[in-house]
PDB file of C-alpha atoms in Angstrom:
ATOM      1  CA  MET A   1      81.148  -8.874  12.217  1.00 46.00           C
ATOM      2  CA  ARG A   2      78.854 -11.043  14.392  1.00 43.00           C
ATOM      3  CA  SER A   3      80.868 -11.779  17.782  1.00 43.00           C
ATOM      4  CA  THR A   4      80.348 -15.749  18.509  1.00 47.00           C
ATOM      5  CA  SER A   5      82.018 -15.709  22.287  1.00 43.00           C
ATOM      6  CA  SER A   6      80.550 -18.257  24.618  1.00 41.00           C
ATOM      7  CA  PRO A   7      78.473 -16.828  27.575  1.00 43.00           C
ATOM      8  CA  LEU A   8      79.725 -16.494  31.490  1.00 44.00           C
ATOM      9  CA  LEU A   9      80.187 -19.857  33.130  1.00 41.00           C
ATOM     10  CA  LEU A  10      78.724 -17.681  35.918  1.00 41.00           C
ATOM     11  CA  ASP A  11      75.753 -15.856  33.728  1.00 45.00           C
ATOM     12  CA  ALA A  12      73.844 -19.270  33.837  1.00 44.00           C
ATOM     13  CA  VAL A  13      73.772 -19.796  37.574  1.00 45.00           C
ATOM     14  CA  PRO A  14      71.401 -18.231  39.821  1.00 51.00           C
ATOM     15  CA  ARG A  15      72.599 -15.061  41.646  1.00 54.00           C
ATOM     16  CA  ALA A  16      72.525 -16.439  44.920  1.00 52.00           C
ATOM     17  CA  LEU A  17      74.969 -18.910  44.106  1.00 53.00           C
ATOM     18  CA  THR A  18      77.628 -16.632  42.148  1.00 55.00           C
ATOM     19  CA  VAL A  19      80.030 -15.861  44.479  1.00 55.00           C
ATOM     20  CA  PRO A  20      80.173 -19.789  46.120  1.00 54.00           C
ATOM     21  CA  VAL A  21      80.362 -21.196  42.123  1.00 51.00           C
ATOM     22  CA  ALA A  22      82.768 -18.644  41.524  1.00 50.00           C
ATOM     23  CA  ALA A  23      84.963 -18.746  44.313  1.00 49.00           C
ATOM     24  CA  LEU A  24      84.617 -22.562  43.615  1.00 47.00           C
ATOM     25  CA  LEU A  25      85.983 -22.562  40.496  1.00 46.00           C
ATOM     26  CA  LEU A  26      89.054 -20.228  42.089  1.00 45.00           C
ATOM     27  CA  THR A  27      89.926 -22.317  44.573  1.00 45.00           C
ATOM     28  CA  CYS A  28      90.579 -25.603  43.034  1.00 42.00           C
ATOM     29  CA  THR A  29      92.767 -28.085  44.379  1.00 38.00           C
ATOM     30  CA  ALA A  30      93.321 -31.432  43.914  1.00 34.00           C
ATOM     31  CA  ALA A  31      91.307 -32.493  46.524  1.00 42.00           C
ATOM     32  CA  ALA A  32      88.719 -31.087  45.354  1.00 44.00           C
ATOM     33  CA  ALA A  33      89.427 -32.301  41.874  1.00 39.00           C
ATOM     34  CA  THR A  34      88.897 -35.875  43.361  1.00 39.00           C
ATOM     35  CA  ALA A  35      85.877 -35.388  44.463  1.00 48.00           C
ATOM     36  CA  GLN A  36      84.328 -34.334  41.535  1.00 47.00           C
ATOM     37  CA  VAL A  37      80.301 -35.173  41.116  1.00 49.00           C
ATOM     38  CA  GLN A  38      79.283 -36.875  37.966  1.00 57.00           C
ATOM     39  CA  ALA A  39      75.650 -36.981  38.641  1.00 67.00           C
ATOM     40  CA  THR A  40      73.147 -35.952  40.647  1.00 67.00           C
ATOM     41  CA  GLY A  41      72.268 -39.067  42.358  1.00 74.00           C
ATOM     42  CA  ASP A  42      76.540 -37.927  43.574  1.00 78.00           C
ATOM     43  CA  TYR A  43      75.146 -34.557  44.335  1.00 73.00           C
ATOM     44  CA  LEU A  44      72.579 -36.383  46.936  1.00 85.00           C
ATOM     45  CA  SER A  45      75.002 -38.819  48.218  1.00 87.00           C
ATOM     46  CA  ARG A  46      77.857 -35.785  49.157  1.00 89.00           C
ATOM     47  CA  MET A  47      75.848 -33.759  50.505  1.00 91.00           C
ATOM     48  CA  ASP A  48      73.620 -36.096  52.535  1.00 93.00           C
ATOM     49  CA  GLU A  49      75.628 -36.570  55.645  1.00 94.00           C
ATOM     50  CA  ASP A  50      73.014 -38.336  57.848  1.00 95.00           C
ATOM     51  CA  GLN A  51      72.751 -40.896  54.023  1.00 93.00           C
ATOM     52  CA  ASP A  52      68.470 -41.605  54.634  1.00 95.00           C
ATOM     53  CA  GLY A  53      68.759 -40.876  51.488  1.00 93.00           C
ATOM     54  CA  ARG A  54      67.538 -36.863  51.225  1.00 95.00           C
ATOM     55  CA  VAL A  55      68.496 -33.358  51.519  1.00 96.00           C
ATOM     56  CA  SER A  56      67.829 -30.751  54.897  1.00 97.00           C
ATOM     57  CA  LEU A  57      68.767 -27.268  54.634  1.00 97.00           C
ATOM     58  CA  ALA A  58      71.558 -27.518  57.191  1.00 97.00           C
ATOM     59  CA  GLU A  59      72.705 -30.602  54.533  1.00 96.00           C
ATOM     60  CA  TYR A  60      72.279 -28.141  51.965  1.00 95.00           C
ATOM     61  CA  GLN A  61      73.589 -24.585  53.734  1.00 96.00           C
ATOM     62  CA  ASN A  62      76.801 -26.952  54.620  1.00 95.00           C
ATOM     63  CA  TRP A  63      77.483 -28.191  50.930  1.00 93.00           C
ATOM     64  CA  MET A  64      76.744 -25.500  49.402  1.00 91.00           C
ATOM     65  CA  SER A  65      78.783 -22.915  52.131  1.00 93.00           C
ATOM     66  CA  TYR A  66      82.345 -24.724  51.055  1.00 90.00           C
ATOM     67  CA  ALA A  67      83.616 -22.138  48.771  1.00 90.00           C
ATOM     68  CA  PHE A  68      82.815 -19.325  51.395  1.00 94.00           C
ATOM     69  CA  GLU A  69      84.342 -21.110  53.995  1.00 93.00           C
ATOM     70  CA  HIS A  70      87.479 -21.351  51.790  1.00 93.00           C
ATOM     71  CA  MET A  71      87.503 -17.710  50.559  1.00 94.00           C
ATOM     72  CA  ASP A  72      87.011 -16.314  53.927  1.00 96.00           C
ATOM     73  CA  ARG A  73      91.016 -16.460  54.675  1.00 94.00           C
ATOM     74  CA  ASN A  74      90.740 -14.477  58.077  1.00 95.00           C
ATOM     75  CA  GLY A  75      87.775 -16.993  59.500  1.00 95.00           C
ATOM     76  CA  ASP A  76      85.905 -13.887  60.809  1.00 97.00           C
ATOM     77  CA  GLY A  77      82.695 -15.274  59.001  1.00 96.00           C
ATOM     78  CA  ILE A  78      82.510 -11.714  55.997  1.00 97.00           C
ATOM     79  CA  LEU A  79      84.016 -12.200  52.933  1.00 96.00           C
ATOM     80  CA  SER A  80      85.453  -8.883  52.175  1.00 96.00           C
ATOM     81  CA  ALA A  81      86.515  -7.016  49.745  1.00 94.00           C
ATOM     82  CA  ASP A  82      89.837  -8.837  48.981  1.00 94.00           C
ATOM     83  CA  GLU A  83      88.447 -12.309  49.581  1.00 95.00           C
ATOM     84  CA  LEU A  84      85.813 -11.812  46.803  1.00 92.00           C
ATOM     85  CA  PRO A  85      86.594 -12.954  43.015  1.00 90.00           C
ATOM     86  CA  GLY A  86      87.924  -9.726  41.293  1.00 91.00           C
ATOM     87  CA  GLY A  87      89.471  -8.359  44.867  1.00 91.00           C
ATOM     88  CA  ARG A  88      85.981  -6.375  44.957  1.00 90.00           C
ATOM     89  CA  GLY A  89      82.728  -5.845  46.296  1.00 91.00           C
ATOM     90  CA  GLU A  90      80.345  -5.592  49.339  1.00 94.00           C
ATOM     91  CA  PRO A  91      81.403  -7.939  52.309  1.00 96.00           C
ATOM     92  CA  VAL A  92      78.916 -10.476  52.344  1.00 95.00           C
ATOM     93  CA  SER A  93      78.234 -12.127  55.645  1.00 97.00           C
ATOM     94  CA  LEU A  94      78.034 -15.995  56.528  1.00 96.00           C
ATOM     95  CA  ASP A  95      74.737 -15.575  58.057  1.00 96.00           C
ATOM     96  CA  GLU A  96      73.446 -13.579  54.402  1.00 96.00           C
ATOM     97  CA  HIS A  97      75.096 -16.278  52.123  1.00 95.00           C
ATOM     98  CA  ARG A  98      73.442 -18.829  54.416  1.00 96.00           C
ATOM     99  CA  THR A  99      70.398 -16.864  53.822  1.00 97.00           C
ATOM    100  CA  LYS A 100      70.164 -16.745  50.606  1.00 95.00           C
ATOM    101  CA  LEU A 101      70.988 -20.396  49.771  1.00 95.00           C
ATOM    102  CA  ALA A 102      67.783 -21.337  52.790  1.00 97.00           C
ATOM    103  CA  ARG A 103      66.140 -19.049  49.891  1.00 96.00           C
ATOM    104  CA  THR A 104      67.674 -21.314  46.880  1.00 94.00           C
ATOM    105  CA  PHE A 105      66.536 -24.205  48.765  1.00 95.00           C
ATOM    106  CA  LEU A 106      63.083 -23.218  49.740  1.00 95.00           C
ATOM    107  CA  ARG A 107      62.206 -22.688  45.929  1.00 94.00           C
ATOM    108  CA  GLN A 108      63.808 -26.234  44.631  1.00 94.00           C
ATOM    109  CA  ASP A 109      61.509 -28.175  47.349  1.00 96.00           C
ATOM    110  CA  GLN A 110      58.883 -28.480  45.237  1.00 94.00           C
ATOM    111  CA  ASP A 111      56.945 -30.943  47.242  1.00 95.00           C
ATOM    112  CA  LYS A 112      57.476 -28.138  50.424  1.00 96.00           C
ATOM    113  CA  ASP A 113      58.885 -31.405  52.281  1.00 97.00           C
ATOM    114  CA  GLY A 114      61.423 -29.875  54.032  1.00 97.00           C
ATOM    115  CA  PHE A 115      63.856 -31.638  52.058  1.00 97.00           C
ATOM    116  CA  LEU A 116      65.199 -31.792  48.635  1.00 94.00           C
ATOM    117  CA  ASP A 117      65.028 -35.475  46.847  1.00 93.00           C
ATOM    118  CA  ALA A 118      67.766 -36.538  43.791  1.00 90.00           C
ATOM    119  CA  ARG A 119      64.228 -34.283  41.554  1.00 90.00           C
ATOM    120  CA  GLU A 120      64.600 -31.986  43.372  1.00 92.00           C
ATOM    121  CA  LEU A 121      67.909 -31.260  43.375  1.00 88.00           C
ATOM    122  CA  ALA A 122      68.160 -31.861  39.547  1.00 87.00           C
ATOM    123  CA  ALA A 123      65.605 -29.372  38.813  1.00 85.00           C
ATOM    124  CA  PRO A 124      66.637 -25.529  38.821  1.00 80.00           C
ATOM    125  CA  PRO A 125      64.881 -23.359  41.527  1.00 74.00           C
ATOM    126  CA  LEU A 126      61.925 -22.301  40.376  1.00 74.00           C
TER     127      LEU A 126
END
């Protein structure tokens, strides 16, 4: 009999984003639900801290580190196994996480201007 189960949502997420995405899915709150993003333009407006119409590396890292910071219950800047989804895995530091995010940002910055616009945000990293 052929299985009709669908793939896990996390299977479609780039590896660099797996931990923060998993954490975000596991730690949703009422406040997060009201901040739900509906379109790429919403991502741009929420990530764009200085509202200049583009997202810098620092803005991208700040936005994408939200889940990491919520998971880091003891505030030491390291996600230990007990803070990771499933309660196991190798520790991940905030610096390592931000480095992975920087690599993803650089792949998404197709015009290499150091910023992401709405089109680049909508495109998956190369």
